Amino acid sequence: MKLLTHNFLQCHVKGVKNGYPLRIEAVKIDERTADYDPDFLRSMYQRLDWKAFREGAQAMGCGEGLPDEVGEELLQEDGFLQRFHHALLEVCLEEGALVCPESGRRFPVAKGIPNMLLNEDEV
């Protein structure tokens, strides 16, 4: 699971009001090469929750060099875009879990796929 995917997932357990962002518990992380497209990165930045993305990147060991806040000038800097690209698209959570910040419910991640299915009593 890439951090791009993680940034859009949340906990939908019945009664949970604050199910975002899910905390990452990484057991196995893999890296895969992805095509570098600065325009795509600039576009995706506008759709991301940067704070959640940065926390996820730190949990997966690829947060080094990612600032607390990003301004327009950084979105034009190739060095920053390369680090952003790597964390967003090349680092993948293969095994581990995503944890709801409110309920503590763990959603397993196996072979890079998060299992977000709820039990009957959670719907």
GROMACS .gro file of N, CA and C in nm:
model
  369
    1MET      N    1   0.084  -0.116   0.000
    1MET     CA    2   0.000   0.000   0.000
    1MET      C    3   0.089   0.124   0.000
    2LYS      N    4   0.064   0.212  -0.093
    2LYS     CA    5   0.140   0.335  -0.102
    2LYS      C    6   0.081   0.441  -0.009
    3LEU      N    7   0.161   0.539   0.024
    3LEU     CA    8   0.112   0.648   0.108
    3LEU      C    9   0.003   0.729   0.038
    4LEU      N   10   0.003   0.728  -0.093
    4LEU     CA   11  -0.105   0.793  -0.167
    4LEU      C   12  -0.239   0.731  -0.128
    5THR      N   13  -0.246   0.599  -0.121
    5THR     CA   14  -0.367   0.528  -0.080
    5THR      C   15  -0.398   0.557   0.066
    6HIS      N   16  -0.298   0.545   0.151
    6HIS     CA   17  -0.317   0.566   0.295
    6HIS      C   18  -0.383   0.700   0.324
    7ASN      N   19  -0.347   0.802   0.250
    7ASN     CA   20  -0.396   0.937   0.277
    7ASN      C   21  -0.547   0.951   0.258
    8PHE      N   22  -0.608   0.856   0.187
    8PHE     CA   23  -0.752   0.865   0.160
    8PHE      C   24  -0.834   0.765   0.240
    9LEU      N   25  -0.770   0.681   0.320
    9LEU     CA   26  -0.842   0.580   0.398
    9LEU      C   27  -0.878   0.632   0.536
   10GLN      N   28  -0.993   0.583   0.588
   10GLN     CA   29  -1.032   0.617   0.724
   10GLN      C   30  -1.115   0.504   0.783
   11CYS      N   31  -1.130   0.505   0.912
   11CYS     CA   32  -1.204   0.404   0.986
   11CYS      C   33  -1.354   0.436   0.981
   12HIS      N   34  -1.434   0.336   0.944
   12HIS     CA   35  -1.579   0.355   0.936
   12HIS      C   36  -1.654   0.270   1.037
   13VAL      N   37  -1.590   0.233   1.147
   13VAL     CA   38  -1.656   0.156   1.251
   13VAL      C   39  -1.768   0.242   1.311
   14LYS      N   40  -1.884   0.178   1.335
   14LYS     CA   41  -2.000   0.248   1.389
   14LYS      C   42  -1.963   0.322   1.518
   15GLY      N   43  -2.002   0.447   1.525
   15GLY     CA   44  -1.978   0.528   1.644
   15GLY      C   45  -1.848   0.605   1.644
   16VAL      N   46  -1.758   0.574   1.553
   16VAL     CA   47  -1.629   0.643   1.547
   16VAL      C   48  -1.648   0.779   1.480
   17LYS      N   49  -1.608   0.883   1.548
   17LYS     CA   50  -1.620   1.020   1.496
   17LYS      C   51  -1.489   1.068   1.435
   18ASN      N   52  -1.375   1.019   1.489
   18ASN     CA   53  -1.244   1.062   1.444
   18ASN      C   54  -1.165   0.941   1.395
   19GLY      N   55  -1.194   0.895   1.274
   19GLY     CA   56  -1.128   0.776   1.220
   19GLY      C   57  -1.017   0.807   1.122
   20TYR      N   58  -0.962   0.929   1.127
   20TYR     CA   59  -0.859   0.970   1.032
   20TYR      C   60  -0.759   1.060   1.104
   21PRO      N   61  -0.633   1.046   1.073
   21PRO     CA   62  -0.568   0.950   0.984
   21PRO      C   63  -0.540   0.819   1.058
   22LEU      N   64  -0.536   0.712   0.983
   22LEU     CA   65  -0.502   0.583   1.040
   22LEU      C   66  -0.352   0.579   1.068
   23ARG      N   67  -0.316   0.528   1.186
   23ARG     CA   68  -0.174   0.515   1.223
   23ARG      C   69  -0.118   0.391   1.153
   24ILE      N   70   0.002   0.401   1.102
   24ILE     CA   71   0.066   0.289   1.033
   24ILE      C   72   0.156   0.214   1.128
   25GLU      N   73   0.138   0.082   1.133
   25GLU     CA   74   0.230  -0.008   1.202
   25GLU      C   75   0.296  -0.093   1.094
   26ALA      N   76   0.417  -0.059   1.060
   26ALA     CA   77   0.487  -0.126   0.950
   26ALA      C   78   0.566  -0.247   1.000
   27VAL      N   79   0.547  -0.359   0.932
   27VAL     CA   80   0.624  -0.480   0.960
   27VAL      C   81   0.722  -0.504   0.845
   28LYS      N   82   0.673  -0.488   0.722
   28LYS     CA   83   0.757  -0.506   0.603
   28LYS      C   84   0.727  -0.395   0.504
   29ILE      N   85   0.834  -0.329   0.459
   29ILE     CA   86   0.822  -0.219   0.363
   29ILE      C   87   0.904  -0.255   0.240
   30ASP      N   88   0.850  -0.223   0.124
   30ASP     CA   89   0.917  -0.251  -0.002
   30ASP      C   90   0.929  -0.119  -0.079
   31GLU      N   91   1.025  -0.114  -0.170
   31GLU     CA   92   1.039   0.002  -0.257
   31GLU      C   93   1.028  -0.042  -0.401
   32ARG      N   94   0.951   0.034  -0.478
   32ARG     CA   95   0.931   0.006  -0.620
   32ARG      C   96   0.952   0.135  -0.698
   33THR      N   97   1.017   0.125  -0.810
   33THR     CA   98   1.041   0.242  -0.894
   33THR      C   99   0.911   0.288  -0.959
   34ALA      N  100   0.891   0.418  -0.960
   34ALA     CA  101   0.774   0.477  -1.026
   34ALA      C  102   0.821   0.594  -1.112
   35ASP      N  103   0.753   0.618  -1.222
   35ASP     CA  104   0.788   0.729  -1.310
   35ASP      C  105   0.773   0.862  -1.236
   36TYR      N  106   0.869   0.949  -1.254
   36TYR     CA  107   0.871   1.080  -1.190
   36TYR      C  108   0.799   1.181  -1.278
   37ASP      N  109   0.694   1.243  -1.223
   37ASP     CA  110   0.615   1.342  -1.296
   37ASP      C  111   0.587   1.461  -1.204
   38PRO      N  112   0.668   1.567  -1.213
   38PRO     CA  113   0.651   1.681  -1.124
   38PRO      C  114   0.512   1.744  -1.128
   39ASP      N  115   0.449   1.749  -1.245
   39ASP     CA  116   0.315   1.807  -1.255
   39ASP      C  117   0.213   1.724  -1.178
   40PHE      N  118   0.225   1.591  -1.187
   40PHE     CA  119   0.136   1.503  -1.110
   40PHE      C  120   0.154   1.527  -0.961
   41LEU      N  121   0.278   1.540  -0.916
   41LEU     CA  122   0.305   1.562  -0.774
   41LEU      C  123   0.245   1.694  -0.726
   42ARG      N  124   0.259   1.799  -0.804
   42ARG     CA  125   0.201   1.928  -0.766
   42ARG      C  126   0.049   1.918  -0.757
   43SER      N  127  -0.010   1.847  -0.850
   43SER     CA  128  -0.155   1.828  -0.849
   43SER      C  129  -0.200   1.746  -0.728
   44MET      N  130  -0.128   1.638  -0.697
   44MET     CA  131  -0.164   1.552  -0.584
   44MET      C  132  -0.144   1.623  -0.451
   45TYR      N  133  -0.044   1.710  -0.443
   45TYR     CA  134  -0.021   1.781  -0.318
   45TYR      C  135  -0.148   1.856  -0.275
   46GLN      N  136  -0.218   1.916  -0.371
   46GLN     CA  137  -0.339   1.993  -0.341
   46GLN      C  138  -0.450   1.905  -0.281
   47ARG      N  139  -0.446   1.774  -0.308
   47ARG     CA  140  -0.551   1.682  -0.263
   47ARG      C  141  -0.515   1.610  -0.133
   48LEU      N  142  -0.391   1.619  -0.091
   48LEU     CA  143  -0.343   1.545   0.026
   48LEU      C  144  -0.364   1.622   0.156
   49ASP      N  145  -0.378   1.547   0.262
   49ASP     CA  146  -0.367   1.603   0.396
   49ASP      C  147  -0.219   1.590   0.430
   50TRP      N  148  -0.145   1.701   0.419
   50TRP     CA  149   0.001   1.696   0.431
   50TRP      C  150   0.046   1.641   0.566
   51LYS      N  151  -0.020   1.684   0.674
   51LYS     CA  152   0.020   1.639   0.808
   51LYS      C  153   0.007   1.486   0.819
   52ALA      N  154  -0.104   1.431   0.770
   52ALA     CA  155  -0.125   1.286   0.774
   52ALA      C  156  -0.022   1.215   0.684
   53PHE      N  157   0.006   1.274   0.569
   53PHE     CA  158   0.105   1.215   0.478
   53PHE      C  159   0.241   1.210   0.543
   54ARG      N  160   0.281   1.320   0.604
   54ARG     CA  161   0.414   1.328   0.667
   54ARG      C  162   0.426   1.228   0.782
   55GLU      N  163   0.320   1.215   0.864
   55GLU     CA  164   0.322   1.118   0.973
   55GLU      C  165   0.333   0.976   0.918
   56GLY      N  166   0.261   0.947   0.811
   56GLY     CA  167   0.270   0.815   0.748
   56GLY      C  168   0.409   0.788   0.692
   57ALA      N  169   0.468   0.890   0.631
   57ALA     CA  170   0.603   0.876   0.576
   57ALA      C  171   0.704   0.848   0.687
   58GLN      N  172   0.689   0.915   0.799
   58GLN     CA  173   0.778   0.891   0.912
   58GLN      C  174   0.761   0.749   0.965
   59ALA      N  175   0.637   0.701   0.973
   59ALA     CA  176   0.611   0.566   1.023
   59ALA      C  177   0.669   0.460   0.930
   60MET      N  178   0.683   0.495   0.801
   60MET     CA  179   0.737   0.400   0.704
   60MET      C  180   0.885   0.425   0.675
   61GLY      N  181   0.946   0.515   0.750
   61GLY     CA  182   1.090   0.537   0.739
   61GLY      C  183   1.134   0.618   0.619
   62CYS      N  184   1.042   0.694   0.560
   62CYS     CA  185   1.080   0.774   0.442
   62CYS      C  186   1.043   0.921   0.459
   63GLY      N  187   1.033   0.966   0.582
   63GLY     CA  188   0.993   1.103   0.609
   63GLY      C  189   1.106   1.203   0.617
   64GLU      N  190   1.229   1.155   0.609
   64GLU     CA  191   1.343   1.246   0.619
   64GLU      C  192   1.342   1.347   0.504
   65GLY      N  193   1.358   1.473   0.539
   65GLY     CA  194   1.362   1.578   0.438
   65GLY      C  195   1.225   1.631   0.399
   66LEU      N  196   1.118   1.578   0.458
   66LEU     CA  197   0.984   1.631   0.431
   66LEU      C  198   0.950   1.734   0.539
   67PRO      N  199   0.928   1.859   0.500
   67PRO     CA  200   0.906   1.966   0.598
   67PRO      C  201   0.767   1.959   0.663
   68ASP      N  202   0.752   2.032   0.773
   68ASP     CA  203   0.623   2.040   0.841
   68ASP      C  204   0.517   2.105   0.753
   69GLU      N  205   0.558   2.203   0.678
   69GLU     CA  206   0.467   2.276   0.589
   69GLU      C  207   0.532   2.294   0.453
   70VAL      N  208   0.447   2.303   0.350
   70VAL     CA  209   0.497   2.318   0.213
   70VAL      C  210   0.435   2.443   0.152
   71GLY      N  211   0.520   2.529   0.099
   71GLY     CA  212   0.475   2.649   0.029
   71GLY      C  213   0.493   2.631  -0.121
   72GLU      N  214   0.442   2.727  -0.195
   72GLU     CA  215   0.450   2.721  -0.341
   72GLU      C  216   0.594   2.711  -0.392
   73GLU      N  217   0.687   2.776  -0.320
   73GLU     CA  218   0.826   2.772  -0.366
   73GLU      C  219   0.883   2.631  -0.360
   74LEU      N  220   0.845   2.554  -0.259
   74LEU     CA  221   0.893   2.415  -0.250
   74LEU      C  222   0.837   2.328  -0.361
   75LEU      N  223   0.715   2.357  -0.405
   75LEU     CA  224   0.653   2.279  -0.512
   75LEU      C  225   0.721   2.302  -0.647
   76GLN      N  226   0.813   2.399  -0.652
   76GLN     CA  227   0.890   2.424  -0.774
   76GLN      C  228   1.033   2.370  -0.762
   77GLU      N  229   1.070   2.324  -0.643
   77GLU     CA  230   1.206   2.278  -0.616
   77GLU      C  231   1.218   2.128  -0.645
   78ASP      N  232   1.307   2.093  -0.737
   78ASP     CA  233   1.320   1.954  -0.780
   78ASP      C  234   1.362   1.861  -0.667
   79GLY      N  235   1.450   1.905  -0.579
   79GLY     CA  236   1.495   1.821  -0.468
   79GLY      C  237   1.379   1.780  -0.378
   80PHE      N  238   1.294   1.878  -0.344
   80PHE     CA  239   1.177   1.847  -0.262
   80PHE      C  240   1.083   1.753  -0.337
   81LEU      N  241   1.057   1.781  -0.464
   81LEU     CA  242   0.965   1.697  -0.541
   81LEU      C  243   1.016   1.553  -0.553
   82GLN      N  244   1.147   1.534  -0.561
   82GLN     CA  245   1.204   1.399  -0.566
   82GLN      C  246   1.178   1.325  -0.435
   83ARG      N  247   1.197   1.392  -0.321
   83ARG     CA  248   1.171   1.329  -0.191
   83ARG      C  249   1.021   1.298  -0.175
   84PHE      N  250   0.937   1.391  -0.215
   84PHE     CA  251   0.792   1.374  -0.211
   84PHE      C  252   0.751   1.256  -0.298
   85HIS      N  253   0.805   1.250  -0.419
   85HIS     CA  254   0.777   1.140  -0.513
   85HIS      C  255   0.814   1.005  -0.451
   86HIS      N  256   0.930   0.998  -0.393
   86HIS     CA  257   0.977   0.872  -0.333
   86HIS      C  258   0.881   0.826  -0.224
   87ALA      N  259   0.848   0.915  -0.132
   87ALA     CA  260   0.760   0.877  -0.020
   87ALA      C  261   0.618   0.846  -0.069
   88LEU      N  262   0.567   0.923  -0.162
   88LEU     CA  263   0.429   0.908  -0.207
   88LEU      C  264   0.407   0.784  -0.294
   89LEU      N  265   0.503   0.756  -0.383
   89LEU     CA  266   0.478   0.656  -0.486
   89LEU      C  267   0.572   0.536  -0.489
   90GLU      N  268   0.686   0.545  -0.424
   90GLU     CA  269   0.783   0.435  -0.436
   90GLU      C  270   0.795   0.349  -0.311
   91VAL      N  271   0.755   0.399  -0.197
   91VAL     CA  272   0.763   0.322  -0.073
   91VAL      C  273   0.626   0.259  -0.048
   92CYS      N  274   0.625   0.126  -0.027
   92CYS     CA  275   0.500   0.053  -0.013
   92CYS      C  276   0.498  -0.028   0.117
   93LEU      N  277   0.388  -0.021   0.187
   93LEU     CA  278   0.367  -0.103   0.306
   93LEU      C  279   0.320  -0.240   0.259
   94GLU      N  280   0.403  -0.341   0.276
   94GLU     CA  281   0.369  -0.477   0.232
   94GLU      C  282   0.298  -0.556   0.341
   95GLU      N  283   0.346  -0.545   0.463
   95GLU     CA  284   0.286  -0.617   0.577
   95GLU      C  285   0.281  -0.523   0.696
   96GLY      N  286   0.172  -0.529   0.770
   96GLY     CA  287   0.157  -0.445   0.888
   96GLY      C  288   0.012  -0.424   0.919
   97ALA      N  289  -0.020  -0.305   0.970
   97ALA     CA  290  -0.158  -0.273   1.006
   97ALA      C  291  -0.180  -0.123   1.001
   98LEU      N  292  -0.307  -0.087   0.984
   98LEU     CA  293  -0.353   0.050   0.997
   98LEU      C  294  -0.441   0.054   1.121
   99VAL      N  295  -0.421   0.152   1.206
   99VAL     CA  296  -0.490   0.156   1.336
   99VAL      C  297  -0.575   0.282   1.347
  100CYS      N  298  -0.701   0.264   1.382
  100CYS     CA  299  -0.793   0.376   1.401
  100CYS      C  300  -0.747   0.460   1.520
  101PRO      N  301  -0.737   0.592   1.504
  101PRO     CA  302  -0.690   0.677   1.613
  101PRO      C  303  -0.788   0.686   1.730
  102GLU      N  304  -0.915   0.660   1.707
  102GLU     CA  305  -1.015   0.671   1.812
  102GLU      C  306  -1.041   0.538   1.882
  103SER      N  307  -1.071   0.435   1.803
  103SER     CA  308  -1.112   0.306   1.861
  103SER      C  309  -0.997   0.209   1.883
  104GLY      N  310  -0.886   0.230   1.813
  104GLY     CA  311  -0.774   0.137   1.822
  104GLY      C  312  -0.793   0.014   1.735
  105ARG      N  313  -0.901   0.010   1.658
  105ARG     CA  314  -0.927  -0.104   1.569
  105ARG      C  315  -0.814  -0.117   1.469
  106ARG      N  316  -0.761  -0.240   1.456
  106ARG     CA  317  -0.650  -0.266   1.365
  106ARG      C  318  -0.702  -0.325   1.236
  107PHE      N  319  -0.659  -0.270   1.125
  107PHE     CA  320  -0.692  -0.322   0.993
  107PHE      C  321  -0.563  -0.379   0.936
  108PRO      N  322  -0.558  -0.511   0.913
  108PRO     CA  323  -0.434  -0.571   0.866
  108PRO      C  324  -0.401  -0.534   0.721
  109VAL      N  325  -0.272  -0.528   0.693
  109VAL     CA  326  -0.223  -0.508   0.557
  109VAL      C  327  -0.139  -0.631   0.523
  110ALA      N  328  -0.180  -0.702   0.419
  110ALA     CA  329  -0.109  -0.822   0.375
  110ALA      C  330  -0.085  -0.815   0.225
  111LYS      N  331   0.038  -0.843   0.184
  111LYS     CA  332   0.076  -0.837   0.044
  111LYS      C  333   0.042  -0.701  -0.019
  112GLY      N  334   0.056  -0.596   0.063
  112GLY     CA  335   0.033  -0.461   0.015
  112GLY      C  336  -0.112  -0.418   0.008
  113ILE      N  337  -0.204  -0.502   0.053
  113ILE     CA  338  -0.347  -0.471   0.042
  113ILE      C  339  -0.407  -0.454   0.181
  114PRO      N  340  -0.462  -0.336   0.211
  114PRO     CA  341  -0.527  -0.316   0.341
  114PRO      C  342  -0.665  -0.381   0.342
  115ASN      N  343  -0.696  -0.455   0.448
  115ASN     CA  344  -0.827  -0.517   0.465
  115ASN      C  345  -0.910  -0.427   0.554
  116MET      N  346  -0.998  -0.350   0.493
  116MET     CA  347  -1.079  -0.252   0.565
  116MET      C  348  -1.220  -0.305   0.592
  117LEU      N  349  -1.243  -0.434   0.569
  117LEU     CA  350  -1.375  -0.491   0.594
  117LEU      C  351  -1.409  -0.487   0.742
  118LEU      N  352  -1.533  -0.454   0.770
  118LEU     CA  353  -1.580  -0.447   0.909
  118LEU      C  354  -1.654  -0.574   0.948
  119ASN      N  355  -1.650  -0.608   1.077
  119ASN     CA  356  -1.730  -0.716   1.129
  119ASN      C  357  -1.875  -0.670   1.139
  120GLU      N  358  -1.968  -0.765   1.148
  120GLU     CA  359  -2.111  -0.729   1.152
  120GLU      C  360  -2.143  -0.633   1.265
  121ASP      N  361  -2.083  -0.652   1.381
  121ASP     CA  362  -2.112  -0.566   1.497
  121ASP      C  363  -2.050  -0.426   1.485
  122GLU      N  364  -1.968  -0.404   1.381
  122GLU     CA  365  -1.904  -0.274   1.364
  122GLU      C  366  -1.976  -0.186   1.261
  123VAL      N  367  -2.077  -0.242   1.197
  123VAL     CA  368  -2.147  -0.170   1.090
  123VAL      C  369  -2.264  -0.094   1.147
   0.00000   0.00000   0.00000
